[in-house]
Coordinates of C-alpha atoms in Angstrom, one line a residue:
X18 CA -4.0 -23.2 110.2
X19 CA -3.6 -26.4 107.8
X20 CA -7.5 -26.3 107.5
X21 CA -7.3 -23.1 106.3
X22 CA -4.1 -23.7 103.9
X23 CA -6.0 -26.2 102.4
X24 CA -9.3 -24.3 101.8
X25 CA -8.0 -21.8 100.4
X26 CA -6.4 -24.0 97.4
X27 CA -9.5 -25.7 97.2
X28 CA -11.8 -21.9 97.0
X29 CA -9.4 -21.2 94.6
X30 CA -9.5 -24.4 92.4
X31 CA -13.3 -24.0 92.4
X32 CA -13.2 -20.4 91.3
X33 CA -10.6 -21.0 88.7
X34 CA -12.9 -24.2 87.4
X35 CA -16.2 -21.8 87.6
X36 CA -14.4 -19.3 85.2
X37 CA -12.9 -22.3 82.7
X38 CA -16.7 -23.7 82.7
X39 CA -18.1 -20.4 82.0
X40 CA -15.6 -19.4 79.2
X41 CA -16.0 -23.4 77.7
X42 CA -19.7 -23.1 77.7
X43 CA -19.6 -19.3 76.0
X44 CA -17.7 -20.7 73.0
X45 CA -19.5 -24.0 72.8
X46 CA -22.7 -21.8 72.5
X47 CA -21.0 -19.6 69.5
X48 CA -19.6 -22.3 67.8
X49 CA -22.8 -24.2 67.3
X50 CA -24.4 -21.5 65.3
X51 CA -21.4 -19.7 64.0
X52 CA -18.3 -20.7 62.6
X53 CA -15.5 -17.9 62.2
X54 CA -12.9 -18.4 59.5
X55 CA -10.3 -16.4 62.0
X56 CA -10.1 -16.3 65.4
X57 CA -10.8 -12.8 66.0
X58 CA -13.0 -10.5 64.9
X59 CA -12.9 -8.5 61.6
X60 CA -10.9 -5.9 61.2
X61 CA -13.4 -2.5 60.6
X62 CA -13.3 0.3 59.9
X63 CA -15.5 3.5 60.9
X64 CA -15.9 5.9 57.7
X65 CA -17.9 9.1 57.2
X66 CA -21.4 9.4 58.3
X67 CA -20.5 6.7 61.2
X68 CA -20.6 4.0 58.6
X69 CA -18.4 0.2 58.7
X70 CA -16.2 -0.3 56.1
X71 CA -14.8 -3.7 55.6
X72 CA -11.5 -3.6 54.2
X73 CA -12.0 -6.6 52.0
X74 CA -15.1 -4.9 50.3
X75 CA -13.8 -2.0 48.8
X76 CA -11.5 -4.6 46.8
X77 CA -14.5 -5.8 45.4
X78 CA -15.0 -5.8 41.7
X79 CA -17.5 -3.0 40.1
X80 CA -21.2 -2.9 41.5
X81 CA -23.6 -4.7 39.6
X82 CA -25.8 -1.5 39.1
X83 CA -23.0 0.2 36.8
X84 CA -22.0 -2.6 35.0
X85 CA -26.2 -3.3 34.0
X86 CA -26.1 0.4 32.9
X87 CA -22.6 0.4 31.3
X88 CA -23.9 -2.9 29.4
X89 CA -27.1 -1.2 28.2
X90 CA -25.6 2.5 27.5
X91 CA -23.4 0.0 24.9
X92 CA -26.5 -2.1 23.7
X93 CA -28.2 1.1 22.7
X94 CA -25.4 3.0 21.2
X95 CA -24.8 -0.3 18.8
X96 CA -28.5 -0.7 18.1
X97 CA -27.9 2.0 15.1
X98 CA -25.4 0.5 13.5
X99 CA -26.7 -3.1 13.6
X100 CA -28.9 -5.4 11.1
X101 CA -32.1 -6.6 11.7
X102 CA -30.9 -9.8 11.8
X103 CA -27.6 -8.9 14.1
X104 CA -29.8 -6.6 16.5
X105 CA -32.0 -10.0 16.8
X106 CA -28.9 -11.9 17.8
X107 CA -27.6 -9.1 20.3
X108 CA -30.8 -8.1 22.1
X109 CA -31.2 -12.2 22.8
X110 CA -27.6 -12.6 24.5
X111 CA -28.9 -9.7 26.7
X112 CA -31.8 -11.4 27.3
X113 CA -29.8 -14.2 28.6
X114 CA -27.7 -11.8 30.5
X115 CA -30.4 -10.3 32.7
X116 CA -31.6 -13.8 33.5
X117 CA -28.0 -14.6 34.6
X118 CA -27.9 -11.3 36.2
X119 CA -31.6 -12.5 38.1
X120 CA -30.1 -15.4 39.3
X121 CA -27.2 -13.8 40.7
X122 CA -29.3 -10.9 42.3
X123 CA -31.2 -14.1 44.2
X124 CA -28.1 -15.8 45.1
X125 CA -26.5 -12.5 46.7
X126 CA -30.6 -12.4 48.4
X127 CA -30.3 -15.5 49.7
X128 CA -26.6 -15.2 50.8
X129 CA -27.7 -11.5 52.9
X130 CA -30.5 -13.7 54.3
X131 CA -28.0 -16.2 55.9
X132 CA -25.7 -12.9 56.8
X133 CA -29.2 -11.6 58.9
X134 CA -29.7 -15.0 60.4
X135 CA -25.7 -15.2 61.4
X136 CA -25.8 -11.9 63.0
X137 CA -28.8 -12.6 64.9
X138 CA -27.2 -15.5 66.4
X139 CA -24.3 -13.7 66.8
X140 CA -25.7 -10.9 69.0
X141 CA -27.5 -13.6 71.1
X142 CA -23.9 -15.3 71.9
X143 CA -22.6 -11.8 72.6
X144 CA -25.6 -10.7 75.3
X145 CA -25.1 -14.1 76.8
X146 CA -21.7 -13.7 77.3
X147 CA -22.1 -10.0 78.3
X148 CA -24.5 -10.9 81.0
X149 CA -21.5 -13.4 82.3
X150 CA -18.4 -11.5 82.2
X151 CA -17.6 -8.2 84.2
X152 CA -14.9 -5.6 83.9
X153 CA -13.0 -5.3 80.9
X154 CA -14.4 -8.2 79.3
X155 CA -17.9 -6.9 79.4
X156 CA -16.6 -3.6 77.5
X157 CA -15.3 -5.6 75.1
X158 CA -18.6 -7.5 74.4
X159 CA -20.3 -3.9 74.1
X160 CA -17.5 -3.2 71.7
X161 CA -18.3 -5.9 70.0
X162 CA -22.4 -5.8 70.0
X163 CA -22.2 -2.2 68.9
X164 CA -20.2 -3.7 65.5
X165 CA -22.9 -6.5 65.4
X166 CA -25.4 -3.8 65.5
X167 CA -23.8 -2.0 62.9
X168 CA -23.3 -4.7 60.5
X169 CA -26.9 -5.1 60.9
X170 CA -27.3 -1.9 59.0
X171 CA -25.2 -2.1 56.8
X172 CA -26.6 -5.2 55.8
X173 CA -30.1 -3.4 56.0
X174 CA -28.7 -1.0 53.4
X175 CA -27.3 -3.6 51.0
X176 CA -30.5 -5.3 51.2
X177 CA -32.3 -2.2 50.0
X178 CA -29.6 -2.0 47.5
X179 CA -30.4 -5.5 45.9
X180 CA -33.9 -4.7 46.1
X181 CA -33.6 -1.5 44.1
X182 CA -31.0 -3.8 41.7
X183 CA -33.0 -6.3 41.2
X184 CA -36.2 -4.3 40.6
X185 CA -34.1 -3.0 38.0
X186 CA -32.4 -5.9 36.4
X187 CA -36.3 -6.8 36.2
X188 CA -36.9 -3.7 34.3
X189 CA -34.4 -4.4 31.8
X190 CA -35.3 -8.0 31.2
X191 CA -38.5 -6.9 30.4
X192 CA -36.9 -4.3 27.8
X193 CA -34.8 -7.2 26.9
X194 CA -37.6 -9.3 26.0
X195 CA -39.5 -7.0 24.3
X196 CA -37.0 -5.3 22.5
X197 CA -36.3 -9.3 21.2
X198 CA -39.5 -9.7 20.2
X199 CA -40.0 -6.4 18.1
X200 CA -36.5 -7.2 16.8
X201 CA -37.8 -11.0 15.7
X202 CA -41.0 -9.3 14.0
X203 CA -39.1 -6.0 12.0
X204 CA -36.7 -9.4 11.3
X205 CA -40.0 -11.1 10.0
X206 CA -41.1 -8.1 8.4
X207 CA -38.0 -7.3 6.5
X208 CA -37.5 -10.7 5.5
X209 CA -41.2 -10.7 4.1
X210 CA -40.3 -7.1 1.9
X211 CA -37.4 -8.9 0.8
X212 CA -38.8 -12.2 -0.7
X213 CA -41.3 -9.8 -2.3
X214 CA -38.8 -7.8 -3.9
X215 CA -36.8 -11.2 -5.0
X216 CA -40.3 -12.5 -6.7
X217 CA -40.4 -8.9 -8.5
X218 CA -36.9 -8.9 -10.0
X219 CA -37.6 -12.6 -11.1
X220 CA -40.9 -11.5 -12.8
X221 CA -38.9 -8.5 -14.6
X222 CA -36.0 -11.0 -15.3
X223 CA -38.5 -13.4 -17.2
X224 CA -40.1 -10.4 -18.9
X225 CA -36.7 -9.6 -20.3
X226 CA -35.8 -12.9 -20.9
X227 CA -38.8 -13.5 -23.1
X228 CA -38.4 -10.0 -24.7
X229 CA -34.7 -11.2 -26.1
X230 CA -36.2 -14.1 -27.3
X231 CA -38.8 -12.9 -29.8
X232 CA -36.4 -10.4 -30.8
X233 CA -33.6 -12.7 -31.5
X234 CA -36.2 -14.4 -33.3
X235 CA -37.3 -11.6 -35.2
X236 CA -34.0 -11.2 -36.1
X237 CA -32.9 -14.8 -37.4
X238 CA -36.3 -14.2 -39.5
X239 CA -35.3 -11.3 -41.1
X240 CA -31.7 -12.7 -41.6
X241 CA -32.7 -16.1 -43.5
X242 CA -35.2 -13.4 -45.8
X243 CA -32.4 -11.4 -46.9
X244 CA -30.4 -14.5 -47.3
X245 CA -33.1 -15.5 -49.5
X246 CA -33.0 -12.4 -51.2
X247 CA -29.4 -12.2 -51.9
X248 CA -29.4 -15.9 -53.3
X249 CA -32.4 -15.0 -55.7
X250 CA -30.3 -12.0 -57.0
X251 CA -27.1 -14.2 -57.4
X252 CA -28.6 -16.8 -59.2
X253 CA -30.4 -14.2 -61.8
X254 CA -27.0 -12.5 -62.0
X255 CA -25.3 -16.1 -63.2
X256 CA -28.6 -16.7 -66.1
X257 CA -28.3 -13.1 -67.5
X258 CA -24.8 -13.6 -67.4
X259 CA -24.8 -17.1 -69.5
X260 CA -27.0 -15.6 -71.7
X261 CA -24.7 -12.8 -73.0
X262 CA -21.8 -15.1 -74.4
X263 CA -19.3 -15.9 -71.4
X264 CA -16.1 -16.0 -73.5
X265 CA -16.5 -12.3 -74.5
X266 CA -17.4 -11.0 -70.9
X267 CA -14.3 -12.5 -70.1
X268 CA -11.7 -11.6 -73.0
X269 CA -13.1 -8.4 -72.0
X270 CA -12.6 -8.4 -68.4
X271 CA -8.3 -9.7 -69.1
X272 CA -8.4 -6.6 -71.3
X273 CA -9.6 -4.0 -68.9
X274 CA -6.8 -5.4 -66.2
X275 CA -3.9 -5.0 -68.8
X276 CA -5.4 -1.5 -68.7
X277 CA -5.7 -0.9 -65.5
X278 CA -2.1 -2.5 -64.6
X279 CA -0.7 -0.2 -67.7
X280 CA -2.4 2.9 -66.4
X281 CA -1.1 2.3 -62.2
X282 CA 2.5 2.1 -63.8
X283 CA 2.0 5.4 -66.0
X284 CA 0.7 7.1 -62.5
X285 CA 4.0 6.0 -60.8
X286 CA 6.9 6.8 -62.9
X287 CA 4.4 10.4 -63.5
X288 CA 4.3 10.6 -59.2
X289 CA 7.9 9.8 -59.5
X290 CA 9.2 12.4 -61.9
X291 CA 7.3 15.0 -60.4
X292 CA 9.4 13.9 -56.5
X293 CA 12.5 14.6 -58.9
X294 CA 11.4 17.4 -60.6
X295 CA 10.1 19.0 -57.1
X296 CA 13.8 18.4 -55.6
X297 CA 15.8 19.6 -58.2
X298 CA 13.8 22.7 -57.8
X299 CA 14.2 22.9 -53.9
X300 CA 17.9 22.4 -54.4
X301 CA 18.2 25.5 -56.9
X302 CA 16.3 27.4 -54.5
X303 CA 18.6 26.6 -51.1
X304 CA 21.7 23.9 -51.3
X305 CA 21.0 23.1 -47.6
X306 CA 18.3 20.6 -49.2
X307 CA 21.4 18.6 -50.6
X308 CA 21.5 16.5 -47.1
X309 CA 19.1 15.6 -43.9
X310 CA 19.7 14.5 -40.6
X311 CA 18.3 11.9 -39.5
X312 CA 17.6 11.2 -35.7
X313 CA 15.3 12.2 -32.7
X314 CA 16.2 15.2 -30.4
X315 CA 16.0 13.3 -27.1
X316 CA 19.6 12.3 -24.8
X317 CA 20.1 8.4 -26.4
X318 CA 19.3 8.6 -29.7
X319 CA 21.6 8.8 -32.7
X320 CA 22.3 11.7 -35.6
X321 CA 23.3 10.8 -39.1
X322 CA 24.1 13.3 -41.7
X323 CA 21.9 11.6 -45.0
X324 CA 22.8 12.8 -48.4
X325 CA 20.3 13.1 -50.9
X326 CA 22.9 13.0 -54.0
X327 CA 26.2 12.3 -53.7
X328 CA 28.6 10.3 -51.6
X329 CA 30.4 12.1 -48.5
X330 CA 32.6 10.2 -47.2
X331 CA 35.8 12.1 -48.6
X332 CA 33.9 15.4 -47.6
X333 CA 35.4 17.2 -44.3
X334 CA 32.7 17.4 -41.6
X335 CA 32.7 19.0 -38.1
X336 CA 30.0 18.8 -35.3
X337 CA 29.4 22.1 -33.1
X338 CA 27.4 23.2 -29.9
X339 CA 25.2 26.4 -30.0
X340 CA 25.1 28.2 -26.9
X341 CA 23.3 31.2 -26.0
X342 CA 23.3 34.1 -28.6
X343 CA 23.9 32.2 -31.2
X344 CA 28.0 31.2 -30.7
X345 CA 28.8 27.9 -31.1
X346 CA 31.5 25.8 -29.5
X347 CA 33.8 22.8 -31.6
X348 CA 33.2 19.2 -30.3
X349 CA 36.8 18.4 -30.9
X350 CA 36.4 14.7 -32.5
X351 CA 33.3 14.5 -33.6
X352 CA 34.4 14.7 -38.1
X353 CA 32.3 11.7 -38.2
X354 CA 28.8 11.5 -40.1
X355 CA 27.4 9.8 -37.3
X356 CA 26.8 12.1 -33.8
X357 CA 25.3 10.6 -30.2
X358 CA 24.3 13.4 -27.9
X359 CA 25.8 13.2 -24.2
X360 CA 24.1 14.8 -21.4
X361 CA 26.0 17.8 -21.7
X362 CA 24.6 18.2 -24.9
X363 CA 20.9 18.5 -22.8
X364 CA 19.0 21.8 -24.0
X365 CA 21.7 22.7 -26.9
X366 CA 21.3 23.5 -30.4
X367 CA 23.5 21.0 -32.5
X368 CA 24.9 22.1 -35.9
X369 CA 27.1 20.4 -38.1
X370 CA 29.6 21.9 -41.3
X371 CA 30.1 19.5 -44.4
X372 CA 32.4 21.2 -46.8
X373 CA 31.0 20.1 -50.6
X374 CA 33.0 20.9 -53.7
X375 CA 34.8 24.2 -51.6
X376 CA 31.3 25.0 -50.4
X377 CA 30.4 25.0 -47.3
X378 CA 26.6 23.4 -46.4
X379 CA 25.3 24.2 -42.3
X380 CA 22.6 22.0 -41.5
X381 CA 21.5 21.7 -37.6
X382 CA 18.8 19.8 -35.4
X383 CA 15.4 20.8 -35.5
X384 CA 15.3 21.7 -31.6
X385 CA 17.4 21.6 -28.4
X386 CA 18.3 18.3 -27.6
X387 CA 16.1 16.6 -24.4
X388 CA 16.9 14.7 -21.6
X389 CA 15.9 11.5 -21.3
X390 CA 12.4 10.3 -19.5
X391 CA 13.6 9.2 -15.8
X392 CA 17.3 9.3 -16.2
X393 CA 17.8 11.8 -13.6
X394 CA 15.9 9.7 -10.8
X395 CA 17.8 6.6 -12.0
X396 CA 20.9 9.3 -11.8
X397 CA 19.7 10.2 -7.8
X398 CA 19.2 6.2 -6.7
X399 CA 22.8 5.6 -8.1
X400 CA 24.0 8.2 -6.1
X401 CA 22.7 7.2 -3.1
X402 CA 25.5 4.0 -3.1
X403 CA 29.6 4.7 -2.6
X404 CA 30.3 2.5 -6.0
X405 CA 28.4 2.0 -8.9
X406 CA 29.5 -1.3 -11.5
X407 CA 29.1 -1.3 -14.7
X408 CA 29.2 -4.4 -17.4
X409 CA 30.9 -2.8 -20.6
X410 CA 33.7 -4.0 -23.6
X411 CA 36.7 -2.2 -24.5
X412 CA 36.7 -1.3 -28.0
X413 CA 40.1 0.8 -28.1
X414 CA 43.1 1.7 -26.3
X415 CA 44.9 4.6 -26.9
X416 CA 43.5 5.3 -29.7
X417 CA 44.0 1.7 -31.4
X418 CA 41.3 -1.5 -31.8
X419 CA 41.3 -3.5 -28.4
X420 CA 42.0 -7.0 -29.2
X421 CA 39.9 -8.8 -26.7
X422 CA 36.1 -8.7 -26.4
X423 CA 35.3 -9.8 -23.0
X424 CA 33.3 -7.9 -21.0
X425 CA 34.9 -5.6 -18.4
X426 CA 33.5 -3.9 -15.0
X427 CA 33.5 -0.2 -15.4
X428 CA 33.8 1.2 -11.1
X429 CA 32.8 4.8 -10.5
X430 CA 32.9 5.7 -7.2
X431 CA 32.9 8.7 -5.5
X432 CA 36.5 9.6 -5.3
X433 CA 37.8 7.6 -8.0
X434 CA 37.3 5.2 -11.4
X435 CA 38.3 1.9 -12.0
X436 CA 38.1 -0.4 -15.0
X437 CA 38.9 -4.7 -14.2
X438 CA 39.0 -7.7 -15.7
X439 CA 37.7 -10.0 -13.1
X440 CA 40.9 -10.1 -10.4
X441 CA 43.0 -7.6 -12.2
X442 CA 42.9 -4.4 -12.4
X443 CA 43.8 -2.4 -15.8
X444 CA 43.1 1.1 -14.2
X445 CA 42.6 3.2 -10.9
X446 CA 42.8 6.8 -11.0
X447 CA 41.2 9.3 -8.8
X448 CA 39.3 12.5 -10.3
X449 CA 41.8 15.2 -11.2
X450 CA 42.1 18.2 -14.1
X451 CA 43.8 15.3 -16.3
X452 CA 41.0 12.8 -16.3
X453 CA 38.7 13.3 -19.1
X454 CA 35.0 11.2 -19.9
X455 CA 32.4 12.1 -22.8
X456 CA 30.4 10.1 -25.0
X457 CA 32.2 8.9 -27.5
X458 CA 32.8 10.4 -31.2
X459 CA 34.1 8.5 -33.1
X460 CA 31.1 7.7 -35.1
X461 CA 30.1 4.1 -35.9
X462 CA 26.7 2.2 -35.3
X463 CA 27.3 1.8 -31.7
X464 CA 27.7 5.9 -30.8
X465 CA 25.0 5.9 -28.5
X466 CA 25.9 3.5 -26.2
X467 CA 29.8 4.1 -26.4
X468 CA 31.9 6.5 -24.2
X469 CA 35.7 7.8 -24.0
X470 CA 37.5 7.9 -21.2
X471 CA 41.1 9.0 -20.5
X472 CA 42.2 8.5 -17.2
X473 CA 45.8 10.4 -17.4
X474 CA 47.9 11.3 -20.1
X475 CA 48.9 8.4 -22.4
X476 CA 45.9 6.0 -20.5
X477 CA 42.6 6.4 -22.7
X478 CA 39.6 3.8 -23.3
X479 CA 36.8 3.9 -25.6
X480 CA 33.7 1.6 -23.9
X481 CA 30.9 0.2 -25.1
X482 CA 28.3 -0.1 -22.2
X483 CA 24.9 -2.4 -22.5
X484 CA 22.7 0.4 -23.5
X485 CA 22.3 4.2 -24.0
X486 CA 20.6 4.3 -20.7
X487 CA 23.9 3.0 -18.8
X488 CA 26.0 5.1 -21.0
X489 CA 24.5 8.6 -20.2
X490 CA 23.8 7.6 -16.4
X491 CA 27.7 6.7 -16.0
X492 CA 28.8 10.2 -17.6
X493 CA 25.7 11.8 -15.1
X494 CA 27.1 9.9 -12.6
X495 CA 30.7 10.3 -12.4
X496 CA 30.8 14.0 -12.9
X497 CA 28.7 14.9 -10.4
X498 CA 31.2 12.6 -8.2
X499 CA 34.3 14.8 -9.7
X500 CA 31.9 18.1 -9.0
X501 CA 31.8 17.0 -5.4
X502 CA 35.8 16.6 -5.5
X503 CA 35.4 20.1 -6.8
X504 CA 36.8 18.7 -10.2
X505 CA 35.2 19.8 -13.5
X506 CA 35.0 16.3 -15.6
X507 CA 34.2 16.8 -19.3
X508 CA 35.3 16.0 -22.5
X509 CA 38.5 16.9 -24.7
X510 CA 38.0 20.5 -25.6
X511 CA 35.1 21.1 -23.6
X512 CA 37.0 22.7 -20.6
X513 CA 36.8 26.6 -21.5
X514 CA 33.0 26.0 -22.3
X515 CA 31.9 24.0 -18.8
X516 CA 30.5 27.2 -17.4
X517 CA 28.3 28.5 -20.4

């Protein structure tokens, strides 16, 4: 019984030590020709038409066969719309290309070689180590030679794949090539027209050259003969001339300028009486002629009654409106000889009544007064703010000179106007039925630019802005403010007439 005890240990030991050798043995055999970078096999997979798929392939980048005919679809397309000398440059970089591309077809030849070689060796391993194992084991080996076996042809297929790839990466270095070198001789060619046509337009550029020449020196010759001929003529002038007694010539010659000088001063004071006599006849024909008015019929200008005769300064005078059929409406303080439009004298008729010697003369403007270029777009930007400043000098208050001269800042906002003086404020009134602004009429040099404002009863201004532009643009501006407020801002008297 203790024989046998110990026997079987030692059958046992020796079975166990057969199996170690034989597994030892199996891997020493695979990993002297292969060496696996995991210790298991890949992971594949079977796809359709019983074919391996390696996982780690189909993350692979594009195959090389679409990106050669991606890269020459593009080549070709640009080949219009190159130069010689840039079709040159492109079709050599492809050249270049397809050799890099060569060399990377033989590396990826090489590389499936080794894959071949590794398989081989690999199936060897397996059938040695099929032939030693039994049971499960040995199905696994067939598992695993039937993978071998068909990474063999997939590898088969690859290869026929790079062969087919590089037979045409061959093909298109040939194209390449030769496309290069029929690029390098139309280069050759066109660079040969081009010199020729460089030597022609030098030869016609000479021939011009030399053209200008002898005609500029045709001309300097023809020059210094008239020259010639004008000095000849001079100097026979000067010998007749000394031959005919100088002192008379010129006794005569003071004589006939006395007469000429007498004669210009009879044709002026004639021209002159005639102007008179002319006018004294217009003015017996229509007394209107006995003044003119003076001024352009656009928004900024200046009117001023001229008299041809006598003085009117004592004569009563009255500015009017004429509206549609032919009324007219009184600009109430506007007696002055001097009128500015304001813009809503735009598209009116303007007439004015001088009473001379207990007769009355009309005389009005030659055509409806127009609006100024671009002040209604300067008029729309301004609106576009809250408050609008202006720079302008009070001239009177209430009705009485304004002492100080400084300048002031003129506010119109949309709900209300204010006039300061730097911190203070002299007034702040919102719009209302009491508030009146026009342009001003009281006359004087600086009409055009001036304007009167009342803000309430007993509170008026008279301001004199920077320019005419500034002037009309504030009345523009802060009535279509007060039209917003539904308030109608005009001028004194203008109120019944807003809507005609």
């Amino acid at each position: 019984m203790r024989a046998i005890q110990i026997g079987v240990p030692q059958m046992t030991r020796v079975i166990h030590d057969s199996g170690e050798s034989i597994q030892k043995e199996a891997l020493a055999m695979v990993s002297s020709d292969v060496n696996f970078p995991k210790g298991h096999f890949p992971d594949y997979k079977i796809g359709p038409n019983n074919q391996i798929i390696d996982p780690e392939e189909t993350q692979e980048a594009v195959p090389l066969k679409e990106i050669v005919a991606k890269e020459t679809a593009q080549l070709l397309e640009q080949r219009r719309r190159l130069s010689v000398r840039d079709l040159k440059e492109k079709f050599e970089k492809g050249l270049s290309g397809a050799s890099k591309l060569s060399e990377e077809a033989k590396r990826r030849e090489a590389a499936s070689l080794d894959r071949q070689v590794l398989l081989k060796k690999l199936r060897d391993v397996l059938d040695t180590l099929k032939g030693r194992v039994a049971g499960r084991n040995r199905d696994d080996a067939d598992e695993a030679i039937s993978l071998v076996e068909a990474l063999a042809v997939q590898l088969t297929q690859r290869e026929g794949e790079l062969i087919y790839e590089k037979a045409e990466v061959k093909k298109l270095a040939s194209f390449l090539k030769q496309a290069t070198e029929d690029a390098r001789k139309v280069a050759e060619e066109e660079r040969a027209l081009a010199l020729a046509e460089i030597e022609k337009a030098r030869a016609a550029i000479a021939k011009v050259e030399k053209g200008l020449q002898e005609h500029d020196a045709a001309s300097s010759s023809r020059e210094k003969e008239e020259i010639e001929g004008l000095k000849k003529e001079v100097r026979e002038a000067r010998r007749i001339k000394m031959l005919h007694q100088p002192s008379k010539v010129m006794d005569m010659e003071f004589e006939l300028k006395a007469l000429r000088t007498l004669i210009a001063e009879k044709n002026q004071l004639y021209n002159q009486l005639m102007k008179e006599l002319a006018m004294i006849k217009r003015l017996e024909e229509d007394g209107s002629d006995l003044f003119e008015l003076e001024g352009s019929d656009t928004l900024g200008s200046q009117f001023c009654i001229i008299p041809r005769f006598d003085d009117i300064t004592s004569c009563p005078i009255q500015w009017y409106r004429v509206i549609s059929g032919g009324n007219r409406n009184l600009i109430l303080g506007a007696t002055k000889p001097t009128y500015a439009p304001e813009p809503f004298d735009v598209g009116r008729l303007l007439q004015t009544d001088i009473l001379l010697n207990s007769e009355k003369v009309t005389i009005q403007t030659m055509g409806p007064i127009n609006p100024a270029a671009g002040l209604e777009r300067y008029v729309d930007s301004l609106m576009k703010r809250t408050d609008v400043e202006f720079n302008v000098v009070v001239t009177q208050m209430n009705g009485n000179d304004y002492s100080s001269n400084s300048v002031h800042a003129f506010h119109i906002g949309k709900m209300r106007i204010k006039l300061r003086k730097g911190w203070s404020t002299k007034a702040r009134e919102s719009y209302s039925t009491t508030m009146k602004l026009c342009g001003s009429r009281g006359g004087g040099n600086a009409a055009a630019t001036a304007v009167f404002w009342q803000a309430r009863k007993g509170l008026s201004y008279t301001l004199a802005f920077e320019t005419d532009r500034d002037r009309n643009a504030a009345i523009m501006l802060a009535r279509k403010f007060a039209a917003n407020c539904n308030i109608s801002l005009t001028g004194p008297g203008d109120e019944l007439h807003a809507s005609s």
